[in-house]
Structure formats: structure tokens, C-alpha cells
Amino acid sequence: MPEVLVSNLKKKISADQGEDLLGALYRAGIEIESYCGGMGSCGKCVVIIQEGSVSPPNSLEEKHLKEKIKSGFRLACQVKVGGDLSVDISPSYSAKLEVKLEAQTEAAKGELPVKREKFVLSKPPIGKTVSLQDQMEEVLALTQIGQVSWSQQSLLGLSRIAGQKEQSFEAVFDPAKVRWVCPFSGEKDFLGMAFDLGTTTIAGELVDLTSGVSLFRSGALNRQARYGADVISRLRAIQDDPANLARLQELVIKTMDDLIEEACEKTGHDPERIFALSVAGNTIMEHIFLGASPLSIGVAPYTPVFLRERLLDGKELNLSINPEAQVYVFPSIAGYVGGDIVSGLAAYDMMGKKGVTLYVDVGTNGEIVLLDGEKVYCCGTAAGPAFEGAQIYQGTRATLGAISAVEFKDNQLRIFTIGDVSPRGICGTGLIDSLACLVQEKLITPTGRLRGDNSHLKERLREGDKRKFFILSEDPEIVLTQEDISQLQLAKAALQAGREILLKEAQLKEKDIEEVILAGAFGSFINPKSAQIIGLIPRAPRVRSVGNASLLGAKKALLSLEFRRKVSELAQKANYIELSSWSDFQDHFYQSLIFEV
Ligand code: FES
């Protein structure tokens, strides 16, 4: 088996003969930029082959890398490993993704959906046959609920103390099931883990179910990213090979297991003491997580297999938690408005709020929700992956060295990078800021064409290699090209047109919107002013970033049965608008391409 030395990481990995290098890197847990799922179209998975035996460059690599091929630059997804080799992956290495987790409102505790209790059974008098199971149901007041099922483990656990002098147990149960029983050992830990299942990143939070306190939060790049940056690429992978569904499920569960392991290791807890899990994700991610094919969501009329909440056991999904743990999966509204949006809306108690609010989650699929008192209108828009740095000449994920903010002040253009290091590309928030600068400085026309007249920044406009571009950094050179601007323009137009249709349906005007809420990991870091300048969000009196609202909702779902009821009600009441069914959507879209210069 060939050995691959990843020289910049000083790490050796093994690869199969003829395997693509990208696959070998991902299998070894080394993540590099790869937006198109190895199709050779995004040109992001750039590596430098230093020595060794690999396949010759193909036409896709020639198209993306041109002269650089002579210096050993290659696309990892196109390189077939032919023998031992040495590679430098620094041009596309993302390091460990730092998922920025913002301060969140603490979740109030209500009646717990999963409970743990200690109890002692007294021996019944001789002549009266009452099983331990019946005695226990009576003590736990489960008899009032009706038929309660018992896991096999619970009965076996019960049998371990039958006949003992001190019949004290610890039991974990929910309203429908006695899940886990064990002789009481004095163990205090009773834990839950909340997840936001993003297409790009997965965030998890370990929660003490007894106190409601968060113990640890972290995030990781979704291991499925190997198959492409957006949900459409995941659908394509399953369509190409149905066996990929199981592979994708395994990858998402592996990412969740990594986060569980990290949280437990850092806090000194045992994953076996995790008895509840709540999971909020977009509809396609939730389908893949449960192993249900999401293919029907990919084609009109975009029908999901399920929308209602799901309750499962940890063992059904092979998660590294207590096998009897309850796994709660959020309900979705439609194929393109999923459980993550329901979770975020419920977390901030949005339904029934006074005034008109627009809730926006900017992503590859931009979800928009318009709330007017008890009325909820929502849609999903295909914004594309431009805001995630894909389809952008020097676009990158929000990792070390990405330009994350750009400002023009006192006749000076300033860029800010993640980690305050030399820039290596530009991520979504930097792209929005850059575009806002161009609009404000009138360096683009209303239709988005770069123009050089009449601005302090005009000397940054250049032309070369048959393309116009705007220089953000001279050394190293980081530019925004005319094609990049067009991609961003399409993305913002999709979101703008979507919101206009929602307003129409609700018979409201843009000026009626009193507050805009930016949700999602990306939304939290967008400069609201820049977003308003380019028309991504309306110029409402108030704009609030709420961070990962979906994760907060997932945490609340661990702690309150009442919250889960609210979640179900919201999902059922929401009015989903299918944009493709609106005959004038295209008109709105084309009008939304215009910038207010
Ligand atoms: S070109 Fe290799 S992953 Fe896109």
C-alpha cells in the first residue's frame, strides 16, 4: 500500500493504489478545501506534489492551474496515487475548523423530556405477587400515563437487583418508555448533548440535564464535506451511487461522535452517561442522519420522506452515547426549510411576537421567514455557495488567513484576516464587505459591472488575463474578480427576491419590517450595514444577530417538554411558500440583481 508523506503536517498516511489523493487525505482525517465533491470543477483542492508517482495532469487541472502545473501544483481530487509520494497541502489546508460559538442565552429548564430518578423498592408481603416492573411503574407514576414500554436493558437491569436486601435503582425514562435501569451507584452525571447539524459544520453542546448548565461547546467541519459543499452535492452523490447514503450517514455520525468524545474528554465525563440527544438540521441533513433517502427532495415537487419530529434510541444510530438514550430529531416545515430553522425560531420565541420580523439564515440554501404575530411565512432560496467562498476565484472557508472583514475609512482600504495573519483568500463576510465597499465607492454600476471612474480606489481596479478585478491585497495578491461579483450578485438576488415574495404573500411592504434577525453561524458574523448596502437584508430599524439559534433551540429541547410542544406547533402552523410556483419569481429575481449605487 503506497505511503503518502504530508510534508507540511509531518504526517504519513496510507493510500490505496490508484485512489484519488483527496479521498486518501479525508480518510486520514485531513481536511482540505473541496467544494465540488471531487468533480474537478471548483479548483479549490490545490496541493503541491513534491516527489513520487502520480497520474499525469488532466484537462481539468490544466484549466484551473495553468502554468502552476510546472511547479508541481495539482488538484488532489484528480491525482491518482501510483506509489509512495510526498505532498505539501498548505495551499488548501483548512487546519482544524474554528467554529466560532457565540455567547448564548441560557435555556430555562421545564419538565424534562427525559428524566432520571433514584428509587427504592420495598419487598411485597408473601402471598401477593407484584412484579418489580409493576412496582416500579407505580413509584415512577408511569401507571397514570398508560401503556409504557420497557427497553430490554431496563428489564435486565431490574433483574440485577431482584432479591437483594437494598433494592435501590437508578432509572432513566421518558413519558413512553423506561429506557435504562441500573442498581444505584451514587453516580451523579445525567447528561444530554444538543446538535446543530449543518451542511458545512456541525456544532455540539454538552449539557448537564440536572442543572441545565452547558458544560462544553464546540464545532467541527462536517466530514461529509468530502462529497461537496452544499446539500445538492450530497444529493448528487447519492444519486450517482445509492451506497453513498450509508457512507454519508456514517460520516455525519462520525463527526458527531468526534464532538461527543471531545466534550466528554475535556470535561471528564463518561459518554455512557449521555441519555438524551437533540438534533436540529436542514431537512436533507436530517434525512441522511436517519439513513432515509433525501432524493425526493431534490426534484419537483420536492417531497420529503418525513417532516414530523422523530424519537429514536441511541443504539439505532450507533452513536457513542448510552445505547438506550433518547434521540430527538426536530420537525421540519418543508424540503428546504428544515428543523434547524424551526429550532431557531422556537428558541427565540418568534411566533406570536408583536410587530413584523424577518428571520434570515444565509447559506447555500438561504432560508427566510417572515413573522407577523401568529402568522409565519417561509421559503428556501437557492442562493448557491458563493457566500461560503465556493465559485469565488480566491474564495475560502472562514479559517486561518481568510479575509473576514474589509473597510474603507479615511481614504484607506483596510482588510482584516482571521488570526491576523497574511491573507490567503477571502471568506463570505469579507466578500459581503468588499461588495459593499464597491457599491458605496461607486466602483460598480447598478448592474454589477466594475468601473474605474471617479473613486479614491480606482487605482485598485486592474485588468489582466482577460478579466477585470479589484485588488484587496497586493502582497500576497488577493483579488475580487468581475465573475466573483456576478456570483455574489446572483446569491443576493435570490435572497432578495425570496423576501419580496413572502412580503407579497403576507400583504406587507418592506417598510413594515421592524426587525431583521440574522441567524446561523455565518449570519452572526456578517456586518449588517454591509448586508443592507448590497440589498441582502432590508434597511429595517433594528438588525440583530442571534448566532447559532438552532443549537440554542436544540439545547432547549433537551431541557423542556413544553418547548418541544411549541416546536411542533410552529412547524405545523408555518405557511411554506414554494417560490418556483410563483409565476413572477423570475421578474423579482432579475430586478433584485440591481444594486442601489
Ligand atoms: S476541484 Fe477538487 S474538490 Fe473541487
XYZ file of N, CA and C in Angstrom, residues 66-224:
477
model
N -3.182 26.037 -14.824
C -2.366 26.616 -15.916
C -0.866 26.385 -15.685
N -0.089 27.493 -15.685
C 1.379 27.411 -15.579
C 1.859 26.740 -14.285
N 1.017 26.840 -13.244
C 1.431 26.331 -11.922
C 1.722 24.827 -11.957
N 1.138 24.144 -12.925
C 1.347 22.692 -13.003
C 2.836 22.373 -13.100
N 3.574 23.259 -13.790
C 5.025 23.012 -13.957
C 5.745 23.007 -12.616
N 5.193 23.709 -11.622
C 5.834 23.744 -10.296
C 5.273 22.673 -9.369
N 4.526 21.734 -9.898
C 4.053 20.615 -9.076
C 2.657 20.808 -8.512
N 2.021 21.956 -8.824
C 0.671 22.177 -8.293
C -0.311 21.213 -8.974
N -1.198 20.614 -8.187
C -2.178 19.661 -8.718
C -3.493 19.791 -7.942
N -4.542 19.224 -8.518
C -5.818 19.145 -7.789
C -5.883 17.775 -7.125
N -5.989 17.768 -5.801
C -5.929 16.493 -5.068
C -7.001 15.513 -5.528
N -8.165 16.026 -5.944
C -9.242 15.113 -6.331
C -8.980 14.448 -7.680
N -8.036 14.997 -8.463
C -7.759 14.429 -9.787
C -6.492 13.575 -9.795
N -5.685 13.721 -8.738
C -4.414 12.993 -8.673
C -4.660 11.555 -8.231
N -4.224 10.599 -9.017
C -4.323 9.186 -8.611
C -2.969 8.760 -8.060
N -3.014 8.161 -6.897
C -1.769 7.746 -6.252
C -1.222 6.493 -6.949
N 0.061 6.595 -7.395
C 0.661 5.458 -8.107
C 1.713 4.749 -7.276
N 2.129 5.368 -6.183
C 3.166 4.781 -5.323
C 3.468 5.753 -4.194
N 4.537 5.520 -3.451
C 4.887 6.425 -2.348
C 5.064 7.839 -2.893
N 4.653 8.812 -2.120
C 4.864 10.186 -2.573
C 4.910 11.159 -1.403
N 5.373 12.362 -1.739
C 5.433 13.427 -0.740
C 4.628 14.612 -1.269
N 3.750 15.156 -0.441
C 2.869 16.230 -0.891
C 2.794 17.340 0.151
N 2.705 18.577 -0.339
C 2.509 19.738 0.537
C 1.075 20.213 0.299
N 0.240 20.155 1.340
C -1.183 20.510 1.135
C -1.485 21.944 1.589
N -0.449 22.717 1.925
C -0.713 24.047 2.502
C -1.559 24.982 1.623
N -1.535 24.897 0.265
C -2.381 25.827 -0.495
C -3.877 25.675 -0.223
N -4.307 24.528 0.290
C -5.753 24.349 0.501
C -6.085 23.789 1.878
N -5.105 23.781 2.753
C -5.327 23.185 4.075
C -6.143 24.129 4.952
N -7.202 23.589 5.555
C -8.077 24.436 6.367
C -7.713 24.419 7.851
N -6.733 23.657 8.252
C -6.429 23.425 9.669
C -7.700 22.944 10.370
N -7.703 22.856 11.678
C -8.959 22.449 12.331
C -9.891 23.642 12.283
N -11.083 23.395 11.838
C -12.016 24.500 11.681
C -12.385 25.072 13.037
N -12.135 26.362 13.167
C -12.515 27.019 14.417
C -13.953 27.467 14.272
N -14.862 26.715 14.809
C -16.254 27.136 14.716
C -16.495 28.114 15.849
N -16.792 29.344 15.433
C -16.949 30.369 16.456
C -18.309 30.185 17.108
N -18.304 29.925 18.387
C -19.570 29.748 19.089
C -19.782 30.943 20.000
N -20.847 31.638 19.740
C -21.074 32.884 20.437
C -21.763 32.646 21.778
N -21.700 33.689 22.612
C -22.384 33.601 23.900
C -23.873 33.412 23.630
N -24.505 32.558 24.362
C -25.923 32.310 24.117
C -26.740 32.507 25.387
N -27.996 32.800 25.167
C -28.925 32.912 26.280
C -29.026 31.531 26.941
N -29.015 31.510 28.256
C -29.157 30.216 28.922
C -30.575 29.685 28.700
N -30.686 28.409 28.534
C -32.004 27.813 28.330
C -32.666 27.537 29.670
N -33.908 27.986 29.802
C -34.615 27.750 31.050
C -35.066 26.297 31.104
N -35.063 25.735 32.310
C -35.470 24.337 32.438
C -36.973 24.228 32.678
N -37.592 23.257 32.068
C -39.001 22.993 32.333
C -39.106 21.542 32.759
N -40.237 20.910 32.436
C -40.355 19.488 32.721
C -39.463 18.752 31.726
N -38.541 17.972 32.248
C -37.560 17.334 31.365
C -38.219 16.289 30.463
N -37.847 16.260 29.200
C -38.380 15.215 28.304
C -37.848 13.823 28.665
N -36.626 13.783 29.180
C -36.062 12.510 29.652
C -35.674 12.725 31.115
N -36.174 11.840 31.983
C -35.928 12.036 33.421
C -35.073 10.924 33.978
N -34.418 11.247 35.096
C -33.658 10.230 35.806
C -34.108 10.285 37.273
N -34.365 9.123 37.859
C -34.760 9.122 39.264
C -34.139 7.952 39.998
N -33.898 8.207 41.286
C -33.440 7.107 42.133
C -34.658 6.642 42.939
N -34.811 5.370 43.119
C -35.930 4.909 43.933
C -35.563 3.599 44.629
N -36.295 3.353 45.679
C -36.050 2.134 46.472
C -37.354 1.344 46.502
N -37.280 0.071 46.179
C -38.484 -0.757 46.211
C -38.508 -1.565 47.502
N -39.679 -1.588 48.114
C -39.777 -2.443 49.315
C -40.322 -3.789 48.880
N -39.976 -4.828 49.646
C -40.426 -6.161 49.251
C -41.908 -6.321 49.562
N -42.720 -6.826 48.627
C -44.146 -7.006 48.919
C -44.345 -8.188 49.882
N -45.458 -8.191 50.620
C -45.688 -9.308 51.546
C -45.869 -10.626 50.783
N -45.502 -11.729 51.467
C -45.643 -13.048 50.827
C -47.120 -13.303 50.569
N -47.405 -13.879 49.448
C -48.804 -14.160 49.087
C -49.350 -13.143 48.115
N -48.620 -12.055 47.970
C -49.080 -11.044 46.995
C -48.026 -10.949 45.894
N -48.412 -11.233 44.675
C -47.441 -11.192 43.587
C -47.538 -9.877 42.834
N -46.563 -9.047 43.091
C -46.471 -7.792 42.325
C -45.065 -7.758 41.733
N -44.989 -7.715 40.442
C -43.651 -7.755 39.826
C -42.879 -6.480 40.126
N -41.569 -6.579 40.024
C -40.729 -5.395 40.236
C -41.096 -4.332 39.199
N -41.397 -4.811 37.995
C -41.750 -3.883 36.914
C -43.003 -3.069 37.298
N -44.047 -3.770 37.819
C -45.271 -3.056 38.187
C -45.018 -2.103 39.354
N -44.226 -2.597 40.321
C -43.927 -1.740 41.477
C -43.234 -0.460 41.023
N -42.294 -0.645 40.098
C -41.516 0.497 39.658
C -42.372 1.501 38.875
N -43.251 0.982 38.050
C -44.122 1.890 37.276
C -44.992 2.703 38.224
N -45.390 2.059 39.331
C -46.221 2.776 40.284
C -45.425 3.874 40.978
N -44.207 3.532 41.370
C -43.364 4.519 42.055
C -43.074 5.703 41.130
N -42.823 5.396 39.883
C -42.478 6.470 38.934
C -43.715 7.186 38.409
N -44.873 6.792 38.900
C -46.157 7.369 38.465
C -46.375 7.160 36.977
N -45.737 6.141 36.419
C -45.896 5.881 34.992
C -47.236 5.217 34.697
N -47.835 4.661 35.749
C -49.124 3.987 35.553
C -50.192 4.972 35.092
N -50.014 6.268 35.478
C -51.022 7.268 35.070
C -50.898 7.590 33.584
N -49.747 7.350 33.033
C -49.530 7.723 31.625
C -50.170 6.719 30.678
N -50.334 5.505 31.118
C -50.890 4.459 30.261
C -49.828 3.443 29.927
N -49.944 2.876 28.766
C -49.016 1.823 28.359
C -47.598 2.376 28.224
N -46.694 1.835 28.987
C -45.302 2.287 28.917
C -44.454 1.110 28.456
N -43.598 1.339 27.469
C -42.755 0.220 27.028
C -41.454 0.196 27.836
N -40.837 -0.951 27.842
C -39.582 -1.128 28.576
C -38.510 -1.605 27.602
N -37.356 -0.986 27.683
C -36.257 -1.497 26.865
C -35.786 -2.815 27.489
N -35.205 -3.654 26.685
C -34.683 -4.931 27.180
C -33.654 -4.684 28.284
N -32.831 -3.646 28.095
C -31.796 -3.336 29.092
C -32.445 -3.029 30.434
N -33.594 -2.321 30.437
C -34.238 -1.932 31.697
C -34.664 -3.165 32.490
N -35.244 -4.137 31.773
C -35.675 -5.358 32.473
C -34.481 -6.130 33.000
N -33.431 -6.170 32.179
C -32.225 -6.876 32.646
C -31.610 -6.144 33.829
N -31.630 -4.817 33.769
C -31.100 -4.013 34.876
C -31.876 -4.274 36.149
N -33.185 -4.391 35.985
C -34.059 -4.652 37.129
C -33.745 -6.026 37.737
N -33.456 -6.979 36.848
C -33.200 -8.338 37.337
C -31.911 -8.405 38.165
N -31.027 -7.427 37.960
C -29.742 -7.469 38.686
C -29.901 -7.169 40.171
N -31.006 -6.547 40.563
C -31.140 -6.242 41.985
C -32.284 -7.039 42.637
N -32.975 -7.858 41.855
C -34.068 -8.643 42.425
C -33.521 -9.528 43.535
N -34.170 -9.517 44.659
C -33.760 -10.375 45.762
C -32.707 -9.756 46.654
N -32.134 -8.648 46.255
C -31.123 -8.009 47.107
C -31.783 -7.304 48.282
N -30.987 -7.110 49.327
C -31.553 -6.515 50.542
C -31.993 -5.080 50.275
N -31.074 -4.336 49.731
C -31.368 -2.919 49.433
C -31.718 -2.806 47.949
N -33.002 -2.701 47.636
C -33.416 -2.679 46.228
C -33.485 -1.243 45.707
N -32.310 -0.614 45.601
C -32.324 0.772 45.107
C -31.820 0.829 43.677
N -32.551 1.568 42.885
C -32.275 1.648 41.452
C -32.095 3.085 41.015
N -31.471 3.165 39.847
C -31.463 4.434 39.135
C -32.178 4.127 37.814
N -33.166 4.950 37.467
C -33.895 4.691 36.218
C -33.937 5.940 35.361
N -33.810 5.731 34.072
C -33.950 6.833 33.111
C -35.159 6.503 32.256
N -36.073 7.464 32.135
C -37.309 7.176 31.406
C -37.875 8.443 30.777
N -38.718 8.232 29.795
C -39.467 9.350 29.218
C -40.943 8.972 29.290
N -41.856 9.819 28.839
C -43.275 9.503 29.040
C -43.723 8.199 28.377
N -42.956 7.688 27.426
C -43.417 6.494 26.722
C -42.605 5.248 27.021
N -41.450 5.429 27.676
C -40.558 4.275 27.775
C -39.649 4.336 29.003
N -39.514 3.183 29.663
C -38.445 3.071 30.661
C -37.224 2.644 29.866
N -36.222 3.519 29.840
C -35.107 3.313 28.907
C -33.941 2.537 29.503
N -33.658 2.836 30.795
C -32.408 2.298 31.334
C -32.550 2.154 32.844
N -32.177 0.996 33.366
C -32.258 0.764 34.816
C -30.955 0.156 35.282
N -30.515 0.604 36.441
C -29.240 0.108 36.963
C -29.271 0.180 38.486
N -28.617 -0.763 39.178
C -28.520 -0.613 40.625
C -27.904 0.744 40.952
N -28.430 1.403 41.980
C -27.952 2.756 42.268
C -26.510 2.734 42.743
N -25.680 3.568 42.086
C -24.259 3.551 42.441
C -23.797 4.894 42.985
N -24.699 5.845 43.052
C -24.311 7.170 43.532
C -23.797 8.052 42.401
N -23.786 7.515 41.189
C -23.309 8.286 40.022
C -24.202 9.523 39.807
N -23.538 10.677 39.712
C -24.328 11.909 39.627
C -24.629 12.330 38.191
N -23.735 12.008 37.272
C -23.875 12.543 35.916
C -25.159 12.102 35.233
N -25.847 13.087 34.688
C -27.033 12.836 33.885
C -26.970 13.881 32.770
N -26.535 13.419 31.574
C -26.124 14.376 30.547
C -26.954 14.290 29.276
N -26.932 15.397 28.539
C -27.558 15.437 27.214
C -26.611 16.141 26.259
N -26.809 15.924 24.990
C -25.977 16.611 24.000
C -26.886 17.165 22.907
N -26.721 18.472 22.639
C -27.519 19.139 21.604
C -26.649 19.297 20.359
N -27.272 19.131 19.189
C -26.514 19.258 17.936
C -27.218 20.161 16.948
N -26.420 20.993 16.306
C -26.877 21.685 15.101
C -26.146 21.021 13.946
N -26.928 20.373 13.101
C -26.354 19.572 12.011
C -26.276 20.410 10.741
N -25.186 21.122 10.576
C -25.055 21.968 9.390
C -24.456 21.199 8.227
N -24.698 21.696 7.021
C -24.143 21.041 5.839
C -22.615 21.161 5.850
N -22.122 22.322 6.273
C -20.678 22.539 6.317
C -20.099 22.215 7.689
N -20.726 22.718 8.729
C -20.187 22.487 10.076
C -21.249 21.881 10.986
N -20.755 21.164 11.955
C -21.662 20.582 12.957
C -21.234 21.131 14.312
N -22.195 21.663 15.048
C -21.883 22.205 16.375
C -22.583 21.364 17.429
N -21.906 21.142 18.537
C -22.482 20.327 19.603
C -22.288 20.979 20.958
N -23.202 20.686 21.874
C -23.124 21.273 23.211
C -23.497 20.210 24.239
N -22.582 19.996 25.184
C -22.838 19.024 26.247
C -23.546 19.743 27.389
N -24.647 19.165 27.848
C -25.487 19.841 28.841
C -25.710 18.935 30.049
N -25.624 19.536 31.231
C -25.971 18.811 32.455
C -27.494 18.880 32.587
N -28.158 17.755 32.433
C -29.627 17.778 32.412
C -30.218 18.075 33.789
N -29.447 17.826 34.840
C -29.967 18.088 36.182
C -30.028 19.587 36.445
N -28.965 20.304 36.079
C -28.928 21.745 36.376
C -29.299 22.606 35.178
N -29.235 22.049 33.974
C -29.493 22.835 32.761
C -28.274 23.614 32.291
N -27.147 23.406 32.966
C -25.937 24.176 32.644
C -25.186 23.542 31.468
N -24.664 24.421 30.599
C -23.838 23.941 29.488
C -22.446 23.621 29.997
N -21.939 22.471 29.617
C -20.622 22.068 30.114
C -19.529 22.320 29.079
N -19.880 22.176 27.805
C -18.860 22.329 26.762
C -19.547 22.504 25.416
N -18.939 23.390 24.615
C -19.474 23.571 23.256
C -18.339 23.579 22.264
N -18.527 22.942 21.143
C -17.510 23.031 20.100
C -18.124 22.686 18.751
N -17.319 22.805 17.713
C -17.823 22.533 16.378
C -16.758 21.879 15.535
N -17.176 21.281 14.468
C -16.223 20.626 13.562
C -16.762 20.670 12.147
N -15.835 20.599 11.215
C -16.237 20.514 9.819
C -16.986 19.194 9.620
N -18.143 19.267 8.993
C -18.904 18.053 8.697
C -18.058 17.148 7.790
N -17.799 15.935 8.219
C -16.952 15.032 7.430
C -17.524 14.742 6.042
N -18.807 15.037 5.865
C -19.414 14.842 4.543
C -18.896 15.845 3.519
